[in-house]
Amino acid sequence: MAISLLDAAELAELKRELADWELTPDGKAIVRSFKFRDFVEAFAFMTRVAVLAEEQDHHPEWRNVWNQVDVLLTTHDADGVTARDVALARAMDTAAG
Ligand code: H2B
């Protein structure tokens, strides 16, 4: 399935709207680190996101250590950042509260 990478205008919009996310040095992914009160809060967040990811058929690469969840979003099908990553990033920001 062809899905196109973000263009320059969409990247600028991403920087503005998803200010807590940053582009990786190779420009192929966006990353954000979420912090919670404790492990239970972090895992509850991951559970909420798991449901959203299934709904969107788009899945995060992530790592959890106690109260922290480090997330990397990329679209494997496109080898870079697409609107699907932006949609999931937005949903994760909302899910984090
Ligand atoms: N998640 C991410 N992050 N990138 C993808 O390209 C992707 C995915 N593709 N989740 C989806 C699933 C694809 O493999 C299925 C078959 O739709």
Tab-separated table of C-alpha atoms and ligand atoms in Angstrom, residues 1 53 56-61 72-78 84-85 88, ligand 1:
chain	number	residue	atom	x	y	z
A	1	MET	CA	0.000	0.000	0.000
A	53	ALA	CA	-2.845	1.266	17.587
A	56	GLN	CA	-5.396	2.551	13.387
A	57	ASP	CA	-3.525	-0.573	12.249
A	58	HIS	CA	-0.358	1.341	13.062
A	59	HIS	CA	1.969	0.239	15.809
A	60	PRO	CA	4.599	1.955	17.941
A	61	GLU	CA	8.126	0.791	18.666
A	72	LEU	CA	9.557	5.681	18.217
A	73	LEU	CA	7.052	6.057	15.392
A	74	THR	CA	7.838	5.279	11.780
A	75	THR	CA	5.888	3.833	8.866
A	76	HIS	CA	7.703	0.655	7.853
A	77	ASP	CA	5.719	0.417	4.629
A	78	ALA	CA	7.080	3.836	3.543
A	84	ARG	CA	-0.151	7.595	10.044
A	85	ASP	CA	2.652	8.430	12.482
A	88	LEU	CA	-0.797	7.962	16.284
B	1	H2B	N1	2.886	-0.104	11.943
B	1	H2B	C1	3.872	0.707	11.585
B	1	H2B	N2	4.469	1.475	12.488
B	1	H2B	N3	4.258	0.773	10.296
B	1	H2B	C2	3.702	0.035	9.341
B	1	H2B	O1	4.097	0.125	8.172
B	1	H2B	C3	2.655	-0.839	9.710
B	1	H2B	C4	2.276	-0.897	11.077
B	1	H2B	N4	2.023	-1.594	8.819
B	1	H2B	N5	1.304	-1.749	11.482
B	1	H2B	C5	0.840	-2.333	9.114
B	1	H2B	C6	0.730	-2.715	10.567
B	1	H2B	C7	0.826	-3.521	8.160
B	1	H2B	O2	1.914	-4.369	8.419
B	1	H2B	C8	-0.456	-4.311	8.224
B	1	H2B	C9	-0.393	-5.530	7.344
B	1	H2B	O3	-1.494	-3.479	7.833
